[in-house]
Amino acid sequence: MTTTSDLLTTALHGAHRALGAKLVDFAGWEMPISYAGTLAEHAAVRRAAGLFDIGHMGRIDVRGPGADAFLSSLVTARLDDLRPGSARYALVCSEKGTILDDIFVYRRGTDDWLLIVNGSNRLKIVDWLERRRPRTVATVDRTLETGLIALQGARAAQILGALIGPDLTRTPLHTFADVTWRSIPLLVARTGYTGEWGVEIMAANGAMRALWDAALAEGKAAGLVPVGLGARDTLRLEMGYALYGNDIDDTTTPLEAGLGWAVDLTKAAFVGKDALVAQHQRGVGRKLVGFELREKGVPRHGHPILAGGTPIGGVTSGNLSPTLDKGIGLGYVDAAHSALGTAIDIDIRGKIKSAVVVKPPFYTKRNPSP
Amino acid sequence: MDPEELRYSADHEWVKVEGKQAIVGITEYAQSELGDIVYLELPDVGTEVVMEEELTEIESTKTTSPVLAPVSGKIIEVNDELKESPQLINEDPYGKGWIVTLKMTNPDDLENLMSAKEYEEFIEQGSDDDR
């Protein structure tokens, strides 16, 4: 590629440059953080639609006889009831029950899976799979040969219908379909990280630029704009979605992070199950909670959380909510202070700001999308 | 304000000198790097600040960034409009986005600052280093 650095670039790198994007190093990739500005992009997704390059996310095939049992032994979610064409959120845990990654598993068929993993964890997860796979199962990292974009927003369905086909707009959440667009095979999945109606579309690198340009052209009249990782972060925070590396990592467990819904402690053995069963019986000492500031201020990762002057935890994600115009965040607190409505304080570089524990999402759509 | 007539710090603040007073803001380059500015806590009028120490902090959607005092002095005025409209720093960094006015306690501090031309060269070198 044209950069002089060691960063990876997606097939859309040229498109980002042409659009005047501000590019940053993200998980080893040179990615757009914004085009016109994070606030404008955030608002566009909430009111109209946004197109995101999320090609830095890892895409890994796991297939071959025994792949069902193999994958099930490595993730927290139940998989045996997942139908072909469906996807599910799951955690990959260590033996200690701490989180190695949060991923989406896509079931293509029996013993045939696609995993979407965090860009920052791709090599770790590929290695984790490689070390444990039976010889009959192949794990193939397809990240560098493919691309992934997200079309999300109040008007995303309308744009997708016009771009690819109206049938797709009726696809249920967390299902996916293989479709052909201009003779190009695409995988279109009803998934996303914004809280709006949306899809994520995977295709070979060679098709990505045409798809990106066609989507922007098709959606222009409806208000579709390219959206960078800056707004992706503020959009996901308004929904209270955990971000790996900020809110969850290999020192936190799914039960502490409020992700127990993605853990099936009744299924057959999986890595980390014993530790999680023990923690479930014992109870968690700390919990990831959402909070809102009751005065003006911007909480950030690392700020101490206090109750009556005593440290009870720390902020893991925080920002000024663009939609609500108030400080919001996620953070771990001692379980005793985790109940909804609990008054807490955030120590913002020595300035104590009062906050209250609330249940995410911070943002709720007023009007359902068409 | 004409950016040509301003003095600049290595930390990307600008200074407009009017007698013993110095109006302070951040540069076009700084606001562009920060991205959308959403909040800042203005310092109190009357506060004494020392050159290169923190004047305030600017919150953008991306990060928190300190604004350093480009010269030493006493804060005699703050731009109250920024409380409601912090985006003025993005929209007009050399005008409506000014942050504070200082009464300089050591006008010799100005000798540490760059001219517009020097600052332009400074940024170009800096951007090269980033690549």
Short mmCIF file of C-alpha atoms in Angstrom, two decimals:
data_model
loop_
_atom_site.label_atom_id
_atom_site.label_comp_id
_atom_site.label_asym_id
_atom_site.label_seq_id
_atom_site.Cartn_x
_atom_site.Cartn_y
_atom_site.Cartn_z
CA MET A 1 0.00 0.00 0.00
CA THR A 2 0.97 3.62 -0.22
CA THR A 3 1.66 4.29 3.44
CA THR A 4 5.20 4.32 4.67
CA SER A 5 4.23 2.95 8.07
CA ASP A 6 3.74 -0.66 9.09
CA LEU A 7 0.01 -0.23 9.53
CA LEU A 8 -2.43 -2.48 7.74
CA THR A 9 -4.96 -0.85 5.45
CA THR A 10 -8.33 -2.02 4.22
CA ALA A 11 -9.42 -2.16 0.60
CA LEU A 12 -11.21 1.15 1.27
CA HIS A 13 -8.13 3.11 2.28
CA GLY A 14 -8.10 5.02 -1.01
CA ALA A 15 -11.78 5.87 -0.60
CA HIS A 16 -11.12 7.30 2.88
CA ARG A 17 -8.29 9.45 1.57
CA ALA A 18 -10.45 10.70 -1.29
CA LEU A 19 -13.17 11.60 1.24
CA GLY A 20 -10.69 13.59 3.32
CA ALA A 21 -10.90 11.31 6.34
CA LYS A 22 -8.71 11.83 9.36
CA LEU A 23 -6.83 8.54 9.68
CA VAL A 24 -5.46 7.01 12.89
CA ASP A 25 -3.71 3.87 14.04
CA PHE A 26 -6.40 1.55 15.40
CA ALA A 27 -5.44 -1.98 16.42
CA GLY A 28 -2.58 -1.92 13.93
CA TRP A 29 -4.73 -0.63 11.07
CA GLU A 30 -4.79 2.84 9.58
CA MET A 31 -8.51 3.61 9.89
CA PRO A 32 -10.73 6.68 9.54
CA ILE A 33 -11.61 8.24 12.90
CA SER A 34 -13.80 10.88 11.25
CA TYR A 35 -14.69 12.50 7.94
CA ALA A 36 -16.89 15.57 8.50
CA GLY A 37 -16.66 15.41 12.31
CA THR A 38 -17.73 12.91 14.95
CA LEU A 39 -20.79 14.84 16.15
CA ALA A 40 -22.21 15.30 12.65
CA GLU A 41 -21.58 11.64 11.85
CA HIS A 42 -23.16 10.49 15.10
CA ALA A 43 -26.27 12.58 14.41
CA ALA A 44 -26.45 11.29 10.83
CA VAL A 45 -26.66 7.69 12.06
CA ARG A 46 -29.37 8.53 14.60
CA ARG A 47 -31.42 10.57 12.10
CA ALA A 48 -30.53 9.12 8.69
CA ALA A 49 -27.74 6.60 8.12
CA GLY A 50 -24.00 6.02 8.22
CA LEU A 51 -21.56 3.82 6.32
CA PHE A 52 -18.62 2.45 8.32
CA ASP A 53 -15.46 0.66 7.24
CA ILE A 54 -14.95 -1.97 9.93
CA GLY A 55 -12.47 -4.02 7.92
CA HIS A 56 -10.11 -4.10 10.92
CA MET A 57 -12.43 -6.61 12.61
CA GLY A 58 -11.11 -10.15 12.25
CA ARG A 59 -12.92 -12.67 10.05
CA ILE A 60 -12.05 -16.29 10.73
CA ASP A 61 -13.50 -19.42 9.16
CA VAL A 62 -13.80 -22.49 11.39
CA ARG A 63 -14.91 -25.54 9.45
CA GLY A 64 -14.52 -29.27 9.06
CA PRO A 65 -15.77 -32.37 10.87
CA GLY A 66 -15.98 -31.65 14.59
CA ALA A 67 -16.09 -27.85 14.17
CA ASP A 68 -19.40 -27.59 16.06
CA ALA A 69 -18.06 -29.30 19.18
CA PHE A 70 -14.67 -27.60 18.91
CA LEU A 71 -16.14 -24.10 18.75
CA SER A 72 -18.64 -24.87 21.49
CA SER A 73 -15.74 -25.87 23.75
CA LEU A 74 -14.20 -22.40 23.36
CA VAL A 75 -17.13 -20.01 23.70
CA THR A 76 -19.56 -19.19 26.50
CA ALA A 77 -22.78 -19.19 24.48
CA ARG A 78 -24.88 -22.17 23.61
CA LEU A 79 -24.34 -23.04 19.95
CA ASP A 80 -26.24 -26.29 19.32
CA ASP A 81 -29.58 -24.52 18.97
CA LEU A 82 -28.27 -21.95 16.50
CA ARG A 83 -29.70 -22.46 13.03
CA PRO A 84 -27.70 -22.10 9.84
CA GLY A 85 -27.96 -18.47 8.77
CA SER A 86 -28.02 -17.20 12.35
CA ALA A 87 -25.41 -15.38 14.40
CA ARG A 88 -24.88 -15.05 18.14
CA TYR A 89 -22.79 -12.95 20.52
CA ALA A 90 -20.37 -14.97 22.67
CA LEU A 91 -17.29 -14.61 24.81
CA VAL A 92 -14.01 -16.46 24.48
CA CYS A 93 -12.65 -16.94 27.99
CA SER A 94 -9.44 -18.07 29.62
CA GLU A 95 -9.38 -20.97 32.11
CA LYS A 96 -9.78 -18.30 34.81
CA GLY A 97 -13.04 -17.19 33.24
CA THR A 98 -11.63 -13.84 32.18
CA ILE A 99 -12.46 -12.49 28.73
CA LEU A 100 -10.04 -13.05 25.85
CA ASP A 101 -12.44 -11.57 23.31
CA ASP A 102 -16.08 -10.84 22.64
CA ILE A 103 -17.09 -12.17 19.27
CA PHE A 104 -19.96 -12.96 16.94
CA VAL A 105 -20.28 -16.55 15.75
CA TYR A 106 -22.06 -17.06 12.41
CA ARG A 107 -23.36 -20.53 11.69
CA ARG A 108 -23.23 -21.27 7.97
CA GLY A 109 -24.09 -24.94 8.39
CA THR A 110 -23.11 -28.02 10.33
CA ASP A 111 -19.41 -27.78 11.22
CA ASP A 112 -19.16 -24.55 9.24
CA TRP A 113 -18.70 -21.23 11.07
CA LEU A 114 -17.51 -17.69 10.58
CA LEU A 115 -16.20 -15.76 13.58
CA ILE A 116 -16.07 -11.97 13.70
CA VAL A 117 -13.54 -10.96 16.34
CA ASN A 118 -12.08 -7.67 17.55
CA GLY A 119 -9.28 -6.29 15.42
CA SER A 120 -7.03 -5.94 18.44
CA ASN A 121 -7.55 -9.62 19.34
CA ARG A 122 -7.41 -11.21 15.89
CA LEU A 123 -3.97 -12.77 16.12
CA LYS A 124 -4.54 -13.86 19.73
CA ILE A 125 -7.77 -15.64 18.78
CA VAL A 126 -6.31 -17.21 15.63
CA ASP A 127 -3.51 -18.56 17.79
CA TRP A 128 -5.96 -19.71 20.51
CA LEU A 129 -7.95 -21.65 17.89
CA GLU A 130 -4.88 -23.06 16.16
CA ARG A 131 -3.43 -24.45 19.37
CA ARG A 132 -6.63 -26.25 20.29
CA ARG A 133 -8.20 -27.35 17.02
CA PRO A 134 -8.54 -31.03 16.16
CA ARG A 135 -6.83 -32.03 12.93
CA THR A 136 -10.16 -32.36 11.14
CA VAL A 137 -11.02 -28.69 11.75
CA ALA A 138 -9.43 -25.88 9.75
CA THR A 139 -9.25 -22.31 11.00
CA VAL A 140 -8.59 -19.82 8.23
CA ASP A 141 -8.01 -16.12 8.88
CA ARG A 142 -9.75 -14.42 5.97
CA THR A 143 -9.33 -10.88 7.29
CA LEU A 144 -6.69 -9.70 4.85
CA GLU A 145 -8.44 -10.97 1.73
CA THR A 146 -11.91 -9.66 2.58
CA GLY A 147 -13.55 -6.43 3.66
CA LEU A 148 -16.36 -5.58 6.08
CA ILE A 149 -18.57 -2.51 6.09
CA ALA A 150 -21.54 -1.54 8.23
CA LEU A 151 -24.63 0.32 7.04
CA GLN A 152 -26.50 1.56 10.10
CA GLY A 153 -29.18 4.09 10.88
CA ALA A 154 -32.79 5.08 10.91
CA ARG A 155 -32.89 5.02 7.10
CA ALA A 156 -30.44 2.15 6.55
CA ALA A 157 -33.15 -0.36 5.65
CA GLN A 158 -34.53 1.88 2.95
CA ILE A 159 -31.04 2.40 1.51
CA LEU A 160 -30.17 -1.29 1.64
CA GLY A 161 -33.43 -2.15 -0.08
CA ALA A 162 -32.66 0.20 -2.94
CA LEU A 163 -29.01 -0.86 -3.14
CA ILE A 164 -29.27 -4.64 -2.95
CA GLY A 165 -32.84 -5.78 -2.63
CA PRO A 166 -35.97 -5.17 -0.58
CA ASP A 167 -36.06 -8.76 0.75
CA LEU A 168 -33.04 -8.07 2.92
CA THR A 169 -34.82 -5.37 4.86
CA ARG A 170 -37.06 -8.01 6.42
CA THR A 171 -34.16 -10.17 7.61
CA PRO A 172 -34.50 -10.68 11.38
CA LEU A 173 -31.87 -9.37 13.78
CA HIS A 174 -28.82 -11.64 14.10
CA THR A 175 -29.43 -13.55 10.91
CA PHE A 176 -27.46 -13.34 7.69
CA ALA A 177 -27.79 -14.19 4.04
CA ASP A 178 -25.50 -14.87 1.11
CA VAL A 179 -26.61 -12.66 -1.74
CA THR A 180 -25.30 -11.72 -5.16
CA TRP A 181 -24.96 -8.06 -6.07
CA ARG A 182 -23.75 -7.16 -9.55
CA SER A 183 -22.42 -10.74 -9.85
CA ILE A 184 -20.45 -10.24 -6.62
CA PRO A 185 -21.08 -12.58 -3.66
CA LEU A 186 -21.85 -10.70 -0.43
CA LEU A 187 -22.58 -11.87 3.08
CA VAL A 188 -25.18 -9.51 4.55
CA ALA A 189 -25.74 -9.82 8.30
CA ARG A 190 -28.31 -8.07 10.47
CA THR A 191 -25.79 -7.06 13.09
CA GLY A 192 -24.30 -3.81 14.32
CA TYR A 193 -22.86 -1.75 17.13
CA THR A 194 -24.92 1.45 17.00
CA GLY A 195 -28.38 0.62 18.38
CA GLU A 196 -29.95 1.49 15.03
CA TRP A 197 -31.32 -0.84 12.39
CA GLY A 198 -28.39 -2.00 10.33
CA VAL A 199 -26.38 -4.58 8.50
CA GLU A 200 -22.76 -5.55 8.21
CA ILE A 201 -21.65 -6.64 4.75
CA MET A 202 -18.63 -8.81 4.00
CA ALA A 203 -17.14 -9.32 0.55
CA ALA A 204 -13.82 -10.00 -1.16
CA ASN A 205 -11.37 -7.08 -1.18
CA GLY A 206 -11.81 -6.59 -4.90
CA ALA A 207 -15.50 -5.78 -4.50
CA MET A 208 -15.27 -3.40 -1.56
CA ARG A 209 -14.64 -0.11 -3.34
CA ALA A 210 -17.50 -0.60 -5.79
CA LEU A 211 -19.83 -1.57 -2.95
CA TRP A 212 -18.77 1.39 -0.79
CA ASP A 213 -19.13 3.92 -3.61
CA ALA A 214 -22.47 2.48 -4.75
CA ALA A 215 -23.85 2.57 -1.19
CA LEU A 216 -22.82 6.20 -0.68
CA ALA A 217 -24.32 7.19 -4.03
CA GLU A 218 -27.54 5.28 -3.40
CA GLY A 219 -27.97 6.68 0.10
CA LYS A 220 -26.94 10.25 -0.53
CA ALA A 221 -30.46 11.61 -0.96
CA ALA A 222 -31.53 9.87 2.26
CA GLY A 223 -28.67 11.50 4.17
CA LEU A 224 -26.19 8.62 4.26
CA VAL A 225 -22.66 9.75 5.16
CA PRO A 226 -19.38 7.93 5.81
CA VAL A 227 -18.83 7.51 9.56
CA GLY A 228 -15.51 7.04 11.34
CA LEU A 229 -14.50 5.13 14.43
CA GLY A 230 -14.99 8.22 16.62
CA ALA A 231 -18.76 8.15 16.13
CA ARG A 232 -18.77 4.36 16.22
CA ASP A 233 -17.49 4.72 19.79
CA THR A 234 -20.00 7.38 20.89
CA LEU A 235 -22.87 5.45 19.26
CA ARG A 236 -21.97 2.20 21.03
CA LEU A 237 -21.47 4.00 24.33
CA GLU A 238 -24.97 5.51 24.14
CA MET A 239 -26.20 1.92 23.87
CA GLY A 240 -24.02 0.77 26.78
CA TYR A 241 -22.27 -1.84 24.60
CA ALA A 242 -18.99 -3.03 26.09
CA LEU A 243 -15.80 -2.32 24.16
CA TYR A 244 -12.98 -4.83 24.43
CA GLY A 245 -9.87 -3.21 25.86
CA ASN A 246 -11.93 -0.56 27.66
CA ASP A 247 -14.80 -2.22 29.52
CA ILE A 248 -13.81 -5.86 29.26
CA ASP A 249 -10.42 -7.53 29.00
CA ASP A 250 -8.46 -10.50 30.29
CA THR A 251 -8.80 -9.28 33.88
CA THR A 252 -12.63 -9.14 33.87
CA THR A 253 -15.20 -11.91 33.64
CA PRO A 254 -18.50 -11.96 31.74
CA LEU A 255 -20.42 -12.14 35.03
CA GLU A 256 -18.72 -9.02 36.36
CA ALA A 257 -19.33 -7.26 33.03
CA GLY A 258 -23.07 -7.94 33.03
CA LEU A 259 -22.67 -10.30 30.08
CA GLY A 260 -24.12 -13.31 31.89
CA TRP A 261 -26.83 -13.46 29.20
CA ALA A 262 -24.12 -14.54 26.76
CA VAL A 263 -22.92 -17.33 29.06
CA ASP A 264 -24.66 -20.71 29.27
CA LEU A 265 -23.44 -22.41 32.43
CA THR A 266 -25.65 -25.44 31.72
CA LYS A 267 -23.98 -26.41 28.45
CA ALA A 268 -21.13 -28.94 28.10
CA ALA A 269 -17.65 -27.96 29.23
CA PHE A 270 -16.03 -24.88 27.71
CA VAL A 271 -12.81 -23.11 28.57
CA GLY A 272 -13.48 -20.99 31.64
CA LYS A 273 -16.72 -22.72 32.62
CA ASP A 274 -15.51 -24.08 35.96
CA ALA A 275 -14.23 -20.68 37.04
CA LEU A 276 -17.47 -19.00 35.97
CA VAL A 277 -19.64 -21.58 37.74
CA ALA A 278 -17.63 -20.95 40.91
CA GLN A 279 -17.94 -17.19 40.53
CA HIS A 280 -21.66 -17.51 39.85
CA GLN A 281 -22.12 -19.49 43.09
CA ARG A 282 -19.92 -17.15 45.09
CA GLY A 283 -21.37 -13.95 43.60
CA VAL A 284 -19.39 -11.20 41.92
CA GLY A 285 -17.50 -8.65 43.98
CA ARG A 286 -17.76 -5.92 41.38
CA LYS A 287 -20.10 -5.11 38.56
CA LEU A 288 -19.94 -3.10 35.38
CA VAL A 289 -22.64 -0.44 35.59
CA GLY A 290 -23.84 2.47 33.53
CA PHE A 291 -23.92 5.93 35.04
CA GLU A 292 -25.03 9.42 34.12
CA LEU A 293 -23.46 12.60 35.42
CA ARG A 294 -25.84 14.90 37.25
CA GLU A 295 -23.71 17.92 36.42
CA LYS A 296 -21.69 18.98 33.42
CA GLY A 297 -18.48 17.05 32.83
CA VAL A 298 -16.89 14.35 30.74
CA PRO A 299 -15.96 11.06 32.43
CA ARG A 300 -13.11 9.08 30.85
CA HIS A 301 -11.52 5.67 31.11
CA GLY A 302 -9.45 5.51 34.30
CA HIS A 303 -11.29 8.11 36.37
CA PRO A 304 -11.89 6.85 39.94
CA ILE A 305 -15.46 6.21 41.08
CA LEU A 306 -16.20 7.18 44.70
CA ALA A 307 -19.03 6.81 47.19
CA GLY A 308 -18.92 9.16 50.17
CA GLY A 309 -15.28 9.93 49.37
CA THR A 310 -14.21 6.28 49.34
CA PRO A 311 -12.94 4.67 46.11
CA ILE A 312 -15.37 1.96 44.94
CA GLY A 313 -14.24 1.47 41.36
CA GLY A 314 -13.22 3.08 38.11
CA VAL A 315 -14.61 4.38 34.83
CA THR A 316 -13.94 2.13 31.84
CA SER A 317 -15.67 4.18 29.11
CA GLY A 318 -17.00 7.70 29.19
CA ASN A 319 -17.88 10.61 27.00
CA LEU A 320 -20.38 13.39 26.54
CA SER A 321 -23.40 11.74 24.95
CA PRO A 322 -23.95 13.63 21.70
CA THR A 323 -27.67 12.80 21.68
CA LEU A 324 -28.36 13.51 25.37
CA ASP A 325 -25.73 16.23 25.84
CA LYS A 326 -24.66 14.85 29.20
CA GLY A 327 -21.77 12.90 30.60
CA ILE A 328 -22.35 9.13 30.44
CA GLY A 329 -20.14 6.18 31.12
CA LEU A 330 -19.56 2.60 32.13
CA GLY A 331 -17.45 1.50 35.04
CA TYR A 332 -16.82 -1.23 37.57
CA VAL A 333 -18.07 -0.60 41.10
CA ASP A 334 -18.17 -2.72 44.24
CA ALA A 335 -21.31 -4.84 43.99
CA ALA A 336 -22.72 -3.11 47.09
CA HIS A 337 -22.92 0.14 45.10
CA SER A 338 -24.23 -1.30 41.85
CA ALA A 339 -28.00 -0.99 42.36
CA LEU A 340 -29.86 1.26 39.93
CA GLY A 341 -30.31 4.73 41.36
CA THR A 342 -27.24 4.56 43.61
CA ALA A 343 -25.55 7.95 43.99
CA ILE A 344 -21.86 7.82 43.11
CA ASP A 345 -19.16 10.38 42.38
CA ILE A 346 -16.71 10.50 39.51
CA ASP A 347 -13.28 11.98 40.23
CA ILE A 348 -12.51 13.87 37.03
CA ARG A 349 -8.88 14.86 37.57
CA GLY A 350 -9.55 16.04 41.10
CA LYS A 351 -12.97 17.56 40.40
CA ILE A 352 -15.70 15.52 42.05
CA LYS A 353 -18.83 15.22 39.92
CA SER A 354 -22.01 13.59 41.16
CA ALA A 355 -23.49 10.77 39.12
CA VAL A 356 -26.15 8.11 39.40
CA VAL A 357 -26.14 4.43 38.45
CA VAL A 358 -28.56 3.85 35.56
CA LYS A 359 -29.48 0.94 33.33
CA PRO A 360 -28.13 1.22 29.77
CA PRO A 361 -29.02 1.89 27.03
CA PHE A 362 -28.60 5.59 27.73
CA TYR A 363 -30.30 6.33 24.45
CA THR A 364 -33.64 4.87 23.40
CA LYS A 365 -35.03 5.36 19.94
CA ARG A 366 -38.16 7.47 19.98
CA ASN A 367 -39.42 6.36 16.60
CA PRO A 368 -38.98 2.82 15.38
CA SER A 369 -37.22 2.70 12.04
CA PRO A 370 -39.28 1.84 8.97
CA MET B 1 -7.90 38.18 14.38
CA ASP B 2 -5.23 37.83 11.76
CA PRO B 3 -3.28 34.63 12.42
CA GLU B 4 -0.24 36.31 10.85
CA GLU B 5 -0.01 38.76 13.77
CA LEU B 6 -0.23 36.17 16.53
CA ARG B 7 2.50 34.44 18.51
CA TYR B 8 2.45 30.67 18.93
CA SER B 9 3.52 28.10 21.53
CA ALA B 10 4.93 24.66 20.78
CA ASP B 11 1.81 23.29 22.50
CA HIS B 12 -0.41 24.89 19.80
CA GLU B 13 -1.78 27.86 21.73
CA TRP B 14 -1.86 31.30 20.14
CA VAL B 15 -1.38 34.66 21.84
CA LYS B 16 -2.61 38.05 20.69
CA VAL B 17 -0.65 40.73 22.52
CA GLU B 18 -2.37 44.01 23.37
CA GLY B 19 -0.08 46.04 25.58
CA LYS B 20 0.34 44.02 28.78
CA GLN B 21 -2.62 41.83 27.97
CA ALA B 22 -2.51 38.54 26.12
CA ILE B 23 -5.58 36.95 24.56
CA VAL B 24 -5.12 33.18 24.38
CA GLY B 25 -6.70 30.47 22.24
CA ILE B 26 -5.75 27.27 20.48
CA THR B 27 -4.68 27.08 16.86
CA GLU B 28 -6.49 25.87 13.78
CA TYR B 29 -4.15 22.89 13.74
CA ALA B 30 -4.93 22.07 17.39
CA GLN B 31 -8.71 22.23 16.95
CA SER B 32 -8.47 20.09 13.84
CA GLU B 33 -6.42 17.46 15.66
CA LEU B 34 -8.80 17.44 18.65
CA GLY B 35 -11.94 17.01 16.56
CA ASP B 36 -15.35 18.15 17.78
CA ILE B 37 -14.97 20.02 21.07
CA VAL B 38 -17.87 19.27 23.41
CA TYR B 39 -16.93 20.79 26.74
CA LEU B 40 -14.40 22.79 28.66
CA GLU B 41 -14.28 23.98 32.22
CA LEU B 42 -13.23 27.62 32.21
CA PRO B 43 -10.73 28.74 34.85
CA ASP B 44 -11.72 31.41 37.36
CA VAL B 45 -10.99 35.06 36.69
CA GLY B 46 -8.24 36.16 39.05
CA THR B 47 -6.30 32.89 38.87
CA GLU B 48 -2.55 33.27 38.47
CA VAL B 49 -1.04 30.95 35.89
CA VAL B 50 2.54 30.10 35.10
CA MET B 51 3.88 29.66 31.59
CA GLU B 52 3.57 26.05 30.34
CA GLU B 53 1.36 25.05 33.23
CA GLU B 54 -2.23 23.99 32.73
CA LEU B 55 -4.75 26.72 32.02
CA THR B 56 -7.71 24.45 31.40
CA GLU B 57 -8.64 21.21 29.68
CA ILE B 58 -10.61 20.79 26.50
CA GLU B 59 -12.86 17.79 26.01
CA SER B 60 -13.43 16.61 22.48
CA THR B 61 -15.42 13.57 21.38
CA LYS B 62 -12.03 11.89 21.03
CA THR B 63 -10.01 12.87 24.08
CA THR B 64 -9.17 15.28 26.89
CA SER B 65 -6.42 17.73 26.08
CA PRO B 66 -4.79 20.31 28.33
CA VAL B 67 -4.43 23.93 27.28
CA LEU B 68 -1.16 25.30 28.66
CA ALA B 69 -0.60 28.93 29.52
CA PRO B 70 1.63 30.25 26.73
CA VAL B 71 2.78 33.08 29.03
CA SER B 72 2.60 33.69 32.78
CA GLY B 73 -0.07 36.02 34.07
CA LYS B 74 -3.32 36.62 35.87
CA ILE B 75 -6.59 35.68 34.22
CA ILE B 76 -8.62 38.87 33.79
CA GLU B 77 -11.32 37.60 31.44
CA VAL B 78 -12.69 34.28 30.24
CA ASN B 79 -14.82 33.59 27.18
CA ASP B 80 -18.12 32.71 28.84
CA GLU B 81 -19.71 31.91 25.48
CA LEU B 82 -17.69 28.71 25.42
CA LYS B 83 -19.74 27.33 28.32
CA GLU B 84 -22.77 26.98 26.07
CA SER B 85 -20.97 26.82 22.74
CA PRO B 86 -17.60 25.07 23.02
CA GLN B 87 -17.80 24.34 19.29
CA LEU B 88 -16.82 28.01 18.72
CA ILE B 89 -13.24 26.80 19.18
CA ASN B 90 -13.70 24.50 16.18
CA GLU B 91 -15.58 27.03 14.11
CA ASP B 92 -13.49 30.13 14.76
CA PRO B 93 -10.32 29.28 16.71
CA TYR B 94 -8.72 32.69 16.13
CA GLY B 95 -11.87 34.71 16.80
CA LYS B 96 -14.99 33.72 18.73
CA GLY B 97 -13.15 30.68 20.04
CA TRP B 98 -10.68 32.67 22.18
CA ILE B 99 -10.38 31.18 25.66
CA VAL B 100 -8.93 33.66 28.21
CA THR B 101 -7.26 37.04 28.49
CA LEU B 102 -4.21 37.21 30.72
CA LYS B 103 -2.51 40.19 32.24
CA MET B 104 1.09 39.21 31.67
CA THR B 105 3.39 39.14 34.69
CA ASN B 106 6.49 38.53 32.62
CA PRO B 107 6.32 39.96 29.08
CA ASP B 108 9.74 38.39 28.39
CA ASP B 109 7.81 35.10 28.14
CA LEU B 110 6.78 36.20 24.66
CA GLU B 111 10.33 35.57 23.47
CA ASN B 112 9.70 31.85 23.87
CA LEU B 113 6.87 31.95 21.35
CA MET B 114 7.01 31.52 17.59
CA SER B 115 5.99 33.80 14.76
CA ALA B 116 3.29 32.67 12.34
CA LYS B 117 5.93 31.57 9.83
CA GLU B 118 7.96 29.69 12.44
CA TYR B 119 4.83 27.97 13.72
CA GLU B 120 3.84 26.92 10.21
CA GLU B 121 7.26 25.32 9.73
CA PHE B 122 7.01 23.73 13.17
CA ILE B 123 3.73 22.03 12.25
CA GLU B 124 5.05 20.79 8.93
CA GLN B 125 8.01 19.16 10.64
CA GLY B 126 5.74 17.67 13.28
CA SER B 127 3.39 16.18 10.71
CA ASP B 128 6.33 14.61 8.92
CA ASP B 129 7.41 12.95 12.16
CA ASP B 130 3.96 11.40 12.52
CA ARG B 131 4.24 9.52 9.23
#
